[in-house]
Short mmCIF file of C-alpha atoms in Angstrom, two decimals:
data_model
loop_
_atom_site.label_atom_id
_atom_site.label_comp_id
_atom_site.label_asym_id
_atom_site.label_seq_id
_atom_site.Cartn_x
_atom_site.Cartn_y
_atom_site.Cartn_z
CA MET A 224 -44.83 -39.26 46.85
CA GLU A 225 -41.34 -38.75 47.92
CA LYS A 226 -40.46 -42.20 46.63
CA GLU A 227 -41.82 -41.27 43.19
CA ARG A 228 -39.97 -37.86 43.09
CA ILE A 229 -36.78 -39.78 43.80
CA GLU A 230 -37.18 -42.32 41.09
CA GLU A 231 -38.12 -39.47 38.61
CA LEU A 232 -34.88 -37.86 39.46
CA GLU A 233 -32.94 -40.89 39.05
CA ARG A 234 -34.36 -41.38 35.51
CA LYS A 235 -33.32 -37.97 34.51
CA ILE A 236 -29.94 -38.44 35.92
CA SER A 237 -29.63 -41.56 34.02
CA SER A 238 -30.78 -40.03 30.67
CA LEU A 239 -28.36 -37.09 31.24
CA GLU A 240 -25.52 -39.70 31.68
CA GLU A 241 -26.33 -41.37 28.35
CA ASP A 242 -26.55 -38.06 26.47
CA VAL A 243 -23.25 -36.95 27.89
CA ALA A 244 -21.82 -40.40 26.89
CA ARG A 245 -22.99 -39.97 23.46
CA LEU A 246 -21.52 -36.47 23.24
CA LYS A 247 -18.13 -37.85 24.42
CA SER A 248 -18.27 -40.58 21.82
CA LEU A 249 -18.91 -38.00 19.08
CA VAL A 250 -16.06 -35.79 20.24
CA TYR A 251 -13.87 -38.92 20.33
CA LYS A 252 -14.84 -39.83 16.91
CA THR A 253 -14.08 -36.32 15.48
CA ASN A 254 -10.44 -36.78 16.82
CA SER A 255 -10.19 -40.39 15.88
CA PRO A 256 -12.38 -41.38 12.93
CA ARG A 257 -11.69 -45.02 13.07
CA SER A 258 -12.32 -45.58 16.87
CA LYS A 259 -15.37 -47.15 18.14
CA THR A 260 -17.95 -45.58 20.41
CA VAL A 261 -16.72 -45.23 23.98
CA HIS A 262 -19.20 -44.80 26.95
CA ALA A 263 -17.78 -42.82 29.78
CA PRO A 264 -18.26 -44.24 33.26
CA PRO A 265 -20.99 -42.75 35.38
CA LYS A 266 -18.43 -40.97 37.55
CA GLN A 267 -16.85 -39.29 34.60
CA CYS A 268 -20.14 -38.27 33.33
CA GLU A 269 -21.16 -36.70 36.56
CA GLU A 270 -17.96 -34.82 36.58
CA THR A 271 -18.54 -33.60 33.01
CA THR A 272 -22.02 -32.42 33.98
CA LYS A 273 -20.69 -30.37 36.74
CA ARG A 274 -18.12 -28.80 34.45
CA PRO A 275 -19.59 -28.44 31.08
CA ALA A 276 -17.51 -25.26 30.10
CA GLN A 277 -14.32 -26.74 30.79
CA THR A 278 -15.13 -29.90 28.95
CA ALA A 279 -16.03 -27.99 25.90
CA ALA A 280 -12.80 -25.90 25.97
CA LYS A 281 -10.71 -29.10 26.29
CA SER A 282 -12.53 -30.72 23.25
CA SER A 283 -12.04 -27.59 21.16
CA GLN A 284 -8.35 -27.70 22.17
CA ALA A 285 -8.13 -31.39 21.37
CA ILE A 286 -9.63 -30.78 17.84
CA GLU A 287 -7.40 -27.94 16.99
CA GLU A 288 -4.01 -29.48 15.69
CA PRO A 289 -0.67 -27.61 16.13
CA VAL A 290 0.98 -26.04 12.87
CA ASP A 291 3.68 -28.17 11.60
CA TRP A 292 6.14 -25.42 10.80
CA GLU A 293 8.61 -28.02 9.48
CA LYS A 294 6.24 -29.07 7.07
CA VAL A 295 5.23 -25.68 5.88
CA LEU A 296 8.81 -24.46 5.62
CA PHE A 297 10.68 -27.30 4.23
CA GLN A 298 7.96 -29.30 2.42
CA THR A 299 5.90 -26.42 1.04
CA TRP A 300 7.91 -23.14 0.68
CA LEU A 301 11.43 -24.58 0.17
CA PRO A 302 10.84 -26.22 -3.12
CA ARG A 303 8.74 -23.19 -4.38
CA ILE A 304 11.49 -20.68 -3.80
CA PHE A 305 14.32 -22.91 -4.97
CA ILE A 306 12.70 -23.93 -8.24
CA PHE A 307 13.29 -20.24 -9.30
CA VAL A 308 16.84 -20.44 -8.14
CA PHE A 309 17.39 -23.69 -9.97
CA ILE A 310 15.76 -22.17 -13.32
CA ILE A 311 18.15 -19.01 -12.93
CA GLY A 312 21.08 -21.42 -12.44
CA VAL A 313 20.16 -23.35 -15.72
CA LEU A 314 20.16 -20.13 -17.70
CA TRP A 315 23.43 -19.07 -16.17
CA GLY A 316 24.75 -22.52 -17.18
CA PHE A 317 23.56 -22.30 -20.70
CA LYS A 318 25.14 -18.61 -20.91
CA ALA A 319 28.56 -19.91 -19.59
CA ALA A 320 28.49 -22.95 -21.98
CA SER A 321 27.81 -20.53 -24.71
CA ASP A 322 30.62 -18.16 -23.72
CA TYR A 323 33.24 -20.92 -23.34
CA GLY A 324 32.18 -22.58 -26.64
CA LEU A 325 31.38 -25.70 -24.93
CA MET A 326 27.97 -26.09 -26.58
CA ASN A 327 26.57 -24.81 -29.89
CA GLU A 328 23.04 -23.23 -30.21
CA LYS A 329 21.16 -26.30 -31.24
CA ALA A 330 22.67 -28.30 -28.44
CA LYS A 331 21.54 -25.81 -25.87
CA VAL A 332 17.91 -25.81 -27.38
CA VAL A 333 17.93 -29.49 -27.16
CA LEU A 334 19.26 -29.50 -23.69
CA GLY A 335 16.62 -27.08 -22.67
CA PHE A 336 13.72 -29.36 -23.87
CA VAL A 337 15.34 -32.43 -22.27
CA VAL A 338 15.79 -30.52 -18.82
CA SER A 339 12.11 -29.49 -18.93
CA ILE A 340 11.10 -33.04 -19.78
CA GLY A 341 13.21 -34.18 -16.98
CA PHE A 342 11.39 -31.75 -14.57
CA ALA A 343 8.14 -32.94 -15.75
CA VAL A 344 9.02 -36.75 -15.33
CA THR A 345 10.64 -36.26 -12.08
CA GLY A 346 7.75 -34.29 -10.78
CA ARG A 347 5.35 -36.98 -11.78
CA PHE A 348 7.32 -39.69 -9.90
CA GLN A 349 7.34 -37.48 -6.93
CA ILE A 350 3.57 -37.09 -7.00
CA LYS A 351 3.09 -40.72 -7.23
CA LYS A 352 5.38 -41.14 -4.04
CA GLY A 353 3.05 -38.79 -2.25
CA ARG A 354 5.46 -35.79 -2.21
CA LEU A 355 2.65 -33.64 -3.74
CA VAL A 356 4.11 -30.05 -3.36
CA LEU A 357 7.69 -31.05 -4.49
CA GLY A 358 6.11 -32.88 -7.40
CA ARG A 359 3.86 -30.06 -8.36
CA VAL A 360 6.63 -27.51 -8.22
CA LEU A 361 8.82 -29.65 -10.36
CA VAL A 362 6.00 -30.17 -13.02
CA GLY A 363 5.29 -26.44 -12.92
CA GLY A 364 9.03 -25.56 -13.29
CA ALA A 365 8.82 -27.45 -16.67
CA ILE A 366 6.51 -24.85 -18.17
CA PRO A 367 8.83 -21.69 -17.80
CA ILE A 368 11.81 -23.68 -18.97
CA LEU A 369 9.87 -24.82 -22.20
CA MET A 370 8.97 -21.30 -22.85
CA LEU A 371 12.50 -19.83 -22.25
CA THR A 372 13.98 -22.41 -24.45
CA THR A 373 11.32 -21.61 -27.31
CA PHE A 374 12.27 -17.96 -26.87
CA ALA A 375 15.96 -18.81 -27.16
CA MET A 376 15.37 -20.98 -30.06
CA HIS A 377 13.33 -18.12 -31.83
CA SER A 378 14.67 -14.61 -30.74
CA LEU A 379 18.40 -15.36 -29.87
CA TYR A 380 19.36 -18.39 -32.08
CA HIS A 381 16.82 -17.74 -34.93
CA LEU A 382 16.32 -21.48 -35.37
CA ALA A 383 12.47 -21.06 -35.50
CA GLY A 384 10.16 -18.41 -37.15
CA PRO A 385 7.43 -16.44 -35.19
CA THR A 386 4.57 -18.81 -36.22
CA LEU A 387 6.24 -21.92 -34.92
CA ALA A 388 7.46 -20.16 -31.66
CA PHE A 389 4.00 -19.00 -31.20
CA ILE A 390 2.39 -22.38 -31.70
CA LEU A 391 4.91 -24.00 -29.20
CA ASN A 392 4.35 -21.60 -26.58
CA ALA A 393 0.63 -21.85 -26.85
CA SER A 394 1.10 -25.60 -26.52
CA TRP A 395 3.15 -25.17 -23.41
CA ILE A 396 0.30 -23.05 -21.80
CA ILE A 397 -2.28 -25.76 -22.79
CA LEU A 398 -0.06 -28.22 -21.11
CA GLY A 399 0.10 -26.03 -18.10
CA ILE A 400 -3.59 -25.67 -17.91
CA ILE A 401 -4.00 -29.38 -18.32
CA ALA A 402 -1.52 -29.97 -15.45
CA THR A 403 -3.35 -27.42 -13.33
CA VAL A 404 -6.63 -29.22 -13.67
CA PHE A 405 -5.12 -32.71 -13.47
CA TYR A 406 -2.91 -32.24 -10.40
CA ARG A 407 -5.35 -29.79 -8.75
CA SER A 408 -2.44 -27.25 -8.25
CA GLN A 409 -3.13 -23.51 -8.14
CA ALA A 410 0.59 -22.82 -8.26
CA LEU A 411 0.89 -24.52 -11.68
CA GLY A 412 -2.01 -22.27 -12.79
CA ILE A 413 -0.44 -19.12 -11.55
CA ILE A 414 2.96 -20.35 -13.34
CA SER A 415 1.22 -21.01 -16.65
CA ALA A 416 -0.72 -17.73 -16.48
CA VAL A 417 2.31 -15.46 -15.87
CA GLY A 418 4.07 -17.33 -18.69
CA GLY A 419 1.06 -17.24 -20.87
CA VAL A 420 0.69 -13.48 -20.93
CA LEU A 421 4.34 -13.15 -21.61
CA VAL A 422 4.18 -15.20 -24.77
CA PRO A 423 3.36 -12.44 -27.28
CA PHE A 424 6.47 -10.21 -25.86
CA LEU A 425 8.66 -13.20 -26.38
CA ILE A 426 7.81 -13.44 -30.15
CA GLU A 427 9.68 -11.19 -32.61
CA SER A 428 7.58 -10.16 -35.55
CA ASN A 429 8.15 -7.82 -38.46
CA SER A 430 4.40 -7.02 -38.68
CA PRO A 431 2.72 -7.51 -35.34
CA ASN A 432 -1.04 -7.83 -35.42
CA ALA A 433 -3.03 -6.01 -32.81
CA LEU A 434 -6.06 -8.25 -33.08
CA VAL A 435 -3.97 -11.39 -32.82
CA PHE A 436 -2.26 -10.00 -29.66
CA ILE A 437 -5.39 -8.58 -27.86
CA GLY A 438 -7.50 -11.65 -29.02
CA TYR A 439 -4.85 -14.02 -27.58
CA GLU A 440 -4.65 -12.17 -24.23
CA THR A 441 -8.36 -12.22 -23.88
CA LEU A 442 -8.97 -15.72 -24.79
CA LEU A 443 -6.04 -16.68 -22.55
CA TYR A 444 -7.95 -14.83 -19.55
CA ILE A 445 -11.06 -16.61 -20.39
CA ALA A 446 -9.32 -19.97 -20.24
CA PHE A 447 -7.62 -19.36 -16.91
CA LEU A 448 -10.74 -17.66 -15.41
CA TYR A 449 -12.64 -20.97 -16.25
CA VAL A 450 -9.96 -23.08 -14.53
CA ALA A 451 -10.05 -20.68 -11.56
CA ILE A 452 -13.79 -20.95 -11.26
CA LYS A 453 -13.93 -24.82 -11.84
CA GLN A 454 -11.13 -25.46 -9.21
CA LYS A 455 -12.18 -22.57 -6.88
CA TYR A 456 -8.82 -21.08 -7.14
CA SER A 457 -9.18 -17.48 -5.70
CA ILE A 458 -5.65 -16.29 -6.23
CA LEU A 459 -5.64 -17.42 -9.96
CA TYR A 460 -9.19 -15.82 -10.19
CA VAL A 461 -7.83 -12.45 -9.14
CA LEU A 462 -4.34 -12.77 -10.72
CA SER A 463 -5.65 -13.59 -14.35
CA ALA A 464 -7.86 -10.41 -14.10
CA VAL A 465 -4.82 -8.20 -13.02
CA LEU A 466 -2.63 -9.79 -15.65
CA LEU A 467 -4.89 -8.99 -18.45
CA ASN A 468 -5.27 -5.43 -17.48
CA LEU A 469 -1.56 -5.01 -16.96
CA THR A 470 -0.73 -6.55 -20.14
CA LEU A 471 -3.11 -4.36 -22.18
CA LEU A 472 -1.90 -1.36 -20.41
CA ILE A 473 1.73 -2.02 -21.21
CA TYR A 474 0.77 -2.70 -24.81
CA TYR A 475 -1.27 0.52 -25.04
CA SER A 476 1.67 2.55 -23.63
CA PHE A 477 3.92 1.13 -26.44
CA VAL A 478 1.50 1.26 -29.25
CA GLY A 479 -0.47 4.41 -28.24
CA ASP A 480 -3.59 5.61 -30.38
CA ASN A 481 -2.79 3.38 -33.35
CA GLY A 482 -6.13 2.09 -34.12
CA VAL A 483 -6.28 -0.30 -31.27
CA LYS A 484 -8.43 1.67 -28.73
CA GLU A 485 -11.59 -0.06 -29.81
CA LEU A 486 -10.01 -3.48 -29.53
CA LEU A 487 -8.63 -2.63 -26.12
CA GLY A 488 -12.12 -1.39 -24.88
CA MET A 489 -13.82 -4.59 -26.33
CA ALA A 490 -11.27 -6.81 -24.48
CA ILE A 491 -11.86 -5.03 -21.13
CA LEU A 492 -15.68 -5.19 -21.53
CA ILE A 493 -15.52 -8.94 -22.30
CA GLN A 494 -13.49 -9.32 -19.17
CA HIS A 495 -15.93 -7.43 -17.11
CA LEU A 496 -18.98 -9.33 -18.58
CA CYS A 497 -17.13 -12.59 -17.71
CA LEU A 498 -16.75 -11.34 -14.20
CA ILE A 499 -20.35 -10.59 -13.93
CA SER A 500 -21.47 -13.86 -15.32
CA SER A 501 -19.04 -15.89 -13.00
CA PHE A 502 -20.55 -14.00 -10.05
CA PHE A 503 -24.06 -14.30 -11.10
CA LEU A 504 -23.82 -17.96 -11.91
CA SER A 505 -21.89 -19.09 -8.83
CA GLN A 506 -23.76 -21.27 -6.32
CA SER A 507 -22.38 -19.70 -3.34
CA VAL A 508 -21.30 -16.03 -2.73
CA LEU A 509 -17.68 -15.89 -2.79
CA GLN A 510 -16.25 -12.64 -1.34
CA VAL A 511 -13.30 -12.70 -3.67
CA TYR A 512 -15.68 -12.84 -6.62
CA ALA A 513 -17.78 -9.92 -5.27
CA PHE A 514 -14.86 -7.62 -4.50
CA THR A 515 -13.04 -8.45 -7.88
CA LEU A 516 -16.04 -7.55 -9.76
CA LEU A 517 -16.43 -4.16 -7.90
CA SER A 518 -12.84 -3.27 -8.52
CA SER A 519 -13.20 -4.35 -12.20
CA LEU A 520 -16.20 -1.96 -12.42
CA ALA A 521 -13.82 1.08 -11.52
CA VAL A 522 -11.08 -0.14 -13.64
CA THR A 523 -13.30 -0.57 -16.69
CA TYR A 524 -14.70 2.96 -16.26
CA GLY A 525 -11.16 4.11 -16.43
CA TRP A 526 -10.53 2.21 -19.61
CA LEU A 527 -13.70 3.52 -21.18
CA LEU A 528 -12.61 7.16 -20.41
CA ALA A 529 -9.13 6.36 -22.02
CA VAL A 530 -10.11 4.34 -25.14
CA PHE A 531 -13.61 5.61 -26.18
CA ASP A 532 -15.28 8.96 -27.03
CA ASP A 533 -17.83 10.45 -24.64
CA GLY A 534 -20.79 9.20 -26.60
CA THR A 535 -19.62 5.58 -26.69
CA THR A 536 -18.59 5.72 -23.10
CA THR A 537 -22.04 7.00 -22.15
CA MET A 538 -23.81 4.34 -24.01
CA VAL A 539 -21.57 1.62 -22.62
CA LEU A 540 -22.29 2.95 -19.00
CA LEU A 541 -26.08 2.95 -19.81
CA ALA A 542 -25.81 -0.73 -20.80
CA LEU A 543 -23.87 -1.64 -17.56
CA VAL A 544 -26.54 0.15 -15.56
CA ILE A 545 -29.29 -1.84 -17.28
CA ILE A 546 -27.23 -5.11 -16.92
CA TYR A 547 -26.83 -4.52 -13.17
CA ALA A 548 -30.50 -3.47 -12.76
CA VAL A 549 -31.59 -6.74 -14.38
CA GLY A 550 -29.17 -8.53 -12.21
CA VAL A 551 -30.59 -7.06 -8.99
CA TYR A 552 -34.00 -8.27 -10.09
CA ALA A 553 -32.58 -11.69 -11.15
CA VAL A 554 -30.90 -12.41 -7.84
CA ARG A 555 -33.53 -10.83 -5.51
CA SER A 556 -34.16 -14.27 -3.85
CA SER A 557 -30.35 -14.33 -2.71
CA LYS A 558 -29.94 -11.95 0.07
CA GLU A 559 -26.10 -11.65 -0.40
CA LYS A 560 -25.94 -11.43 -4.20
CA PHE A 561 -28.83 -8.99 -4.06
CA GLU A 562 -26.96 -6.72 -1.77
CA PHE A 563 -23.89 -6.81 -3.85
CA PHE A 564 -25.72 -6.15 -7.08
CA ILE A 565 -27.28 -3.23 -5.44
CA ALA A 566 -23.80 -1.89 -4.61
CA TYR A 567 -22.71 -2.46 -8.30
CA LEU A 568 -25.81 -0.68 -9.54
CA ILE A 569 -24.95 2.24 -7.18
CA VAL A 570 -21.53 2.64 -8.53
CA ALA A 571 -22.58 2.14 -12.08
CA VAL A 572 -25.23 4.96 -11.72
CA ALA A 573 -22.65 7.16 -10.05
CA PHE A 574 -20.22 6.78 -13.13
CA PHE A 575 -23.19 7.19 -15.44
CA ILE A 576 -24.12 10.56 -13.73
CA HIS A 577 -20.53 11.59 -13.92
CA GLN A 578 -20.49 10.99 -17.52
CA LEU A 579 -23.83 12.43 -18.43
CA VAL A 580 -23.59 15.79 -16.76
CA ASP A 581 -21.09 18.39 -15.42
CA LEU A 582 -20.36 17.95 -11.74
CA ARG A 583 -21.49 21.49 -10.93
CA GLU A 584 -24.81 20.90 -12.73
CA GLY A 585 -25.45 17.37 -11.66
CA VAL A 586 -24.17 17.25 -8.22
CA ILE A 587 -27.87 17.24 -7.01
CA LEU A 588 -28.19 13.92 -8.63
CA TYR A 589 -25.37 12.56 -6.31
CA VAL A 590 -27.15 14.03 -3.17
CA ILE A 591 -30.43 12.24 -4.30
CA GLN A 592 -28.37 8.87 -5.10
CA GLY A 593 -26.73 9.15 -1.72
CA LEU A 594 -30.12 9.28 0.00
CA ALA A 595 -31.44 6.43 -2.16
CA VAL A 596 -28.38 4.37 -1.16
CA TYR A 597 -28.79 5.13 2.42
CA TYR A 598 -32.42 4.03 2.39
CA ILE A 599 -31.43 0.68 0.78
CA ALA A 600 -28.59 0.24 3.20
CA MET A 601 -30.90 0.93 6.31
CA THR A 602 -33.55 -1.39 4.84
CA TYR A 603 -31.35 -4.45 4.36
CA LYS A 604 -28.84 -3.55 7.16
CA ASN A 605 -25.82 -3.68 4.85
CA LEU A 606 -22.65 -1.96 6.07
CA LEU A 607 -21.10 -1.73 2.56
CA HIS A 608 -24.12 0.15 1.24
CA GLN A 609 -23.96 2.49 4.23
CA LEU A 610 -20.36 3.29 3.49
CA PHE A 611 -21.33 3.88 -0.10
CA SER A 612 -24.21 6.20 0.83
CA TYR A 613 -22.01 8.11 3.23
CA THR A 614 -19.30 8.70 0.78
CA ILE A 615 -21.55 9.69 -2.05
CA TYR A 616 -23.80 11.85 0.09
CA ILE A 617 -20.96 13.61 2.15
CA LEU A 618 -18.78 14.44 -0.90
CA SER A 619 -21.71 15.81 -2.85
CA ALA A 620 -23.05 17.77 -0.06
CA THR A 621 -19.63 19.12 0.88
CA TYR A 622 -19.13 20.22 -2.73
CA ILE A 623 -22.44 22.19 -2.54
CA LEU A 624 -21.87 23.67 0.84
CA VAL A 625 -18.35 25.08 -0.24
CA THR A 626 -19.57 26.71 -3.39
CA PRO A 627 -20.56 30.35 -2.73
CA ILE A 628 -24.03 31.74 -3.35
CA GLU A 629 -23.41 34.85 -5.61
CA GLN A 630 -26.99 35.35 -6.55
CA VAL A 631 -30.28 34.67 -4.87
CA LEU A 632 -31.98 32.95 -7.94
CA SER A 633 -29.08 30.71 -8.99
CA LEU A 634 -28.10 26.91 -9.25
CA PRO A 635 -26.07 27.08 -5.85
CA THR A 636 -29.29 28.31 -4.17
CA LEU A 637 -31.14 25.40 -5.61
CA ASN A 638 -28.46 23.15 -4.58
CA TRP A 639 -28.47 24.34 -1.05
CA LEU A 640 -32.21 23.91 -0.83
CA VAL A 641 -31.90 20.26 -1.97
CA VAL A 642 -29.14 19.62 0.66
CA LEU A 643 -31.44 21.03 3.46
CA ALA A 644 -34.38 18.88 2.26
CA SER A 645 -32.23 15.87 2.05
CA ILE A 646 -31.14 16.26 5.61
CA LEU A 647 -34.76 16.09 6.71
CA VAL A 648 -35.15 13.02 4.56
CA PHE A 649 -32.07 11.60 5.90
CA ILE A 650 -33.48 12.01 9.60
CA TRP A 651 -36.95 10.50 8.53
CA ILE A 652 -35.10 7.37 6.92
CA SER A 653 -33.12 7.04 10.07
CA ILE A 654 -36.00 7.27 12.54
CA GLN A 655 -38.07 4.85 10.23
CA LYS A 656 -35.25 2.15 10.01
CA THR A 657 -33.70 2.16 13.54
CA GLU A 658 -34.85 1.09 17.00
CA GLN A 659 -36.88 3.39 19.17
CA ASP A 660 -34.09 4.11 21.62
CA GLU A 661 -32.15 5.57 18.80
CA HIS A 662 -34.77 8.01 17.55
CA ASP A 663 -33.83 11.00 19.91
CA THR A 664 -30.15 10.73 18.81
CA PHE A 665 -31.09 11.16 15.18
CA LYS A 666 -33.63 13.75 15.94
CA ILE A 667 -31.43 15.92 18.00
CA GLY A 668 -28.35 15.58 15.91
CA GLY A 669 -29.98 15.97 12.61
CA SER A 670 -31.90 18.97 13.88
CA ILE A 671 -28.78 20.63 15.05
CA VAL A 672 -27.07 20.03 11.80
CA PHE A 673 -30.10 21.38 9.80
CA SER A 674 -30.33 24.44 12.11
CA ILE A 675 -26.72 25.43 11.59
CA LEU A 676 -26.75 24.86 7.64
CA SER A 677 -30.20 26.79 7.43
CA LEU A 678 -28.55 29.79 9.39
CA ILE A 679 -25.55 29.61 6.96
CA PHE A 680 -27.70 29.32 3.91
CA ALA A 681 -29.84 32.21 5.08
CA THR A 682 -26.88 34.31 5.90
CA GLU A 683 -25.35 33.55 2.30
CA VAL A 684 -28.70 34.23 0.54
CA THR A 685 -29.35 37.48 2.44
CA ALA A 686 -25.76 38.68 1.76
CA ALA A 687 -26.18 37.89 -1.97
CA GLY A 688 -29.54 39.74 -2.09
CA THR A 689 -28.33 42.74 -0.09
CA ASN A 690 -24.75 43.25 -1.67
CA HIS A 691 -25.87 46.46 -3.38
CA LEU A 692 -26.97 47.98 -0.07
CA SER A 693 -24.78 49.84 2.46
CA ALA A 694 -23.63 48.22 5.66
CA ASN A 695 -26.36 49.35 7.98
CA PRO A 696 -29.38 47.88 5.81
CA GLN A 697 -27.40 44.78 5.38
CA THR A 698 -26.92 44.33 9.07
CA LEU A 699 -30.54 44.90 9.84
CA ILE A 700 -31.78 42.66 7.30
CA MET A 701 -29.52 39.92 8.23
CA THR A 702 -30.57 40.35 12.11
CA ALA A 703 -34.16 40.35 10.78
CA VAL A 704 -33.68 37.03 9.07
CA TRP A 705 -31.89 35.38 11.93
CA LEU A 706 -34.82 36.42 14.34
CA GLY A 707 -37.37 35.11 11.64
CA LEU A 708 -35.63 31.78 11.68
CA SER A 709 -35.64 31.64 15.60
CA ILE A 710 -39.47 32.31 15.52
CA ALA A 711 -39.99 29.74 12.94
CA ALA A 712 -38.18 27.07 14.82
CA PHE A 713 -40.01 27.89 17.88
CA VAL A 714 -43.28 27.72 16.20
CA ILE A 715 -42.64 24.45 14.58
CA GLY A 716 -41.53 23.06 18.07
CA SER A 717 -44.70 24.40 19.55
CA LEU A 718 -47.09 23.24 16.87
CA LYS A 719 -45.45 19.74 16.47
CA THR A 720 -44.65 19.13 20.05
CA PHE A 721 -40.96 18.73 18.81
CA LYS A 722 -39.00 20.00 21.86
CA THR A 723 -35.81 19.97 19.84
CA ALA A 724 -37.01 22.47 17.36
CA THR A 725 -37.99 24.70 20.32
CA TYR A 726 -34.54 24.55 21.79
CA ILE A 727 -33.04 25.29 18.49
CA GLY A 728 -35.22 28.25 18.24
CA VAL A 729 -34.00 29.59 21.48
CA GLY A 730 -30.33 28.83 20.56
CA ILE A 731 -30.64 30.92 17.37
CA LEU A 732 -32.37 33.63 19.36
CA PHE A 733 -29.10 33.72 21.58
CA LEU A 734 -26.87 33.66 18.58
CA THR A 735 -28.69 36.66 17.21
CA LEU A 736 -28.23 38.45 20.50
CA PHE A 737 -24.33 37.61 20.52
CA LYS A 738 -24.24 38.76 16.86
CA LEU A 739 -26.06 42.00 17.60
CA VAL A 740 -23.76 42.73 20.75
CA LEU A 741 -20.47 41.68 19.27
CA TYR A 742 -20.63 42.50 15.64
CA ASP A 743 -23.57 44.77 14.72
CA LEU A 744 -23.53 47.54 17.29
CA PRO A 745 -20.62 49.61 15.76
CA PHE A 746 -22.66 49.85 12.42
CA ILE A 747 -26.23 50.58 13.68
CA PRO A 748 -27.45 54.05 14.81
CA MET A 749 -28.62 54.67 18.29
CA ALA A 750 -32.44 54.72 17.54
CA ILE A 751 -32.27 51.45 15.45
CA ARG A 752 -30.04 49.78 18.06
CA ALA A 753 -32.63 50.74 20.64
CA LEU A 754 -35.48 49.39 18.48
CA LEU A 755 -33.63 45.98 17.84
CA PHE A 756 -33.04 45.36 21.47
CA ILE A 757 -36.48 46.13 22.30
CA VAL A 758 -37.84 43.71 19.75
CA LEU A 759 -35.21 41.02 20.64
CA GLY A 760 -35.85 41.29 24.42
CA ALA A 761 -39.86 41.37 23.65
CA ILE A 762 -39.37 37.95 21.67
CA GLY A 763 -37.28 36.61 24.53
CA LEU A 764 -39.85 37.51 27.11
CA ILE A 765 -42.77 36.24 24.98
CA ILE A 766 -40.98 32.76 24.41
CA SER A 767 -40.35 32.56 28.23
CA ARG A 768 -43.88 33.34 28.88
CA LEU A 769 -45.07 30.57 26.49
CA PHE A 770 -42.62 27.98 28.10
CA TYR A 771 -44.19 29.06 31.66
CA LYS A 772 -47.67 28.61 30.25
CA LYS A 773 -46.92 25.18 28.82
CA LYS A 774 -45.61 23.97 32.39
#
């Protein structure tokens, strides 16, 4: 029997050694792909089994390669910085040659094209030699030189008309896009995008056409958006969206309300629809796509307010709400996309509510929306949605709470009642969607908040309803209302075995006593003062007796 146990133990040790040897070979292959499988000797395997944590730490350290700062600084960033220095030097050289009469206008234009071609050819040669960053920078530098040369030929030397200059600049942008895709260089795409949006500003025309300008900028954005999506260039994806908005904003600031508002609005809506489509059709959930779309939704609403009338803005927002609602249904099988589309729908609905009704009249809708968002956030355990829900709910509830109640039957009274009811719903959602050990926290915290706000609400409503009375009746009625709340809380706590409500009732009772002693006494006649103290004392004794009875 003992011999069989020893043999079984030896077999397990042998199997363990083989497993460790395979693990070592895999780690070795990760560091040296071309190396063969190496089996560790038994002694080494035994040592590895004794210290698995140390071996794992050493393996992870071996996989991580140190940063080659020399390569980062001198091969990556040095050419990118000094290509701009070189271009500035070329411009100043042309200027000096012109000032000293060394070169006429046509020669400078020809030299500009020659230099740009030289940049492109040299860059191509460097890429073939394996100097990828330097080569791509040189090819990218050719694009702005071509555009600047075309600008000089058209605007400074008047050697070409606006049509030819526009066609040439558009050709340079197309070349930049082709080079971006061919060389797989985001830097080339960024240079081409920045140059592309500047093209219309570099063209002088006696009769500028708003449709041509806005149409060109929109099509340019779509082109670079497509490149950014295909090549997975996150910086180009964001930058192209920013550039379109910035360009249209600059154009709008110069042109003003000159019949271009509808065109600007259409361009922004096209951009937003493109962002929706790109995020919806993407195979994986990219954070940069998701948050760019969220930012675009806010920016789009700002544009709608600026360029459209209220009716058109409302209809467009309604269309966006429907689009996002359909999107929520369409991506329900993808958890991450579903959660983001819920967030977009929340924001779109908030903008729609803001557009549809006045804040004072529609603030209740924001409270309800905040509750709905909180329910969704707690259901799907999404932190972003929770932040949205807290923001919407707290802002709208605060607006209601700071609005004074001047009449008992009024909109502020209704708003207060909705807030108080929403707190109970908030507590219920929290209890339903959290762990058992967190329930008491939500019960106690929510009940305290609810009680304090109920006391404030009762005070404001009572003051509004008794403002025509003298000080003494007002004080008596207020004290009676507070006592009523205390009794109601205690009764609820007793019937529902909800101890928190009972404690809150006792707390309100003590607050009533403090109010009576510290504030009410000077305004109350002796007889009524005696009656109030008798009633208050009797209630306290009865509650105490009930506590004793329950024990």
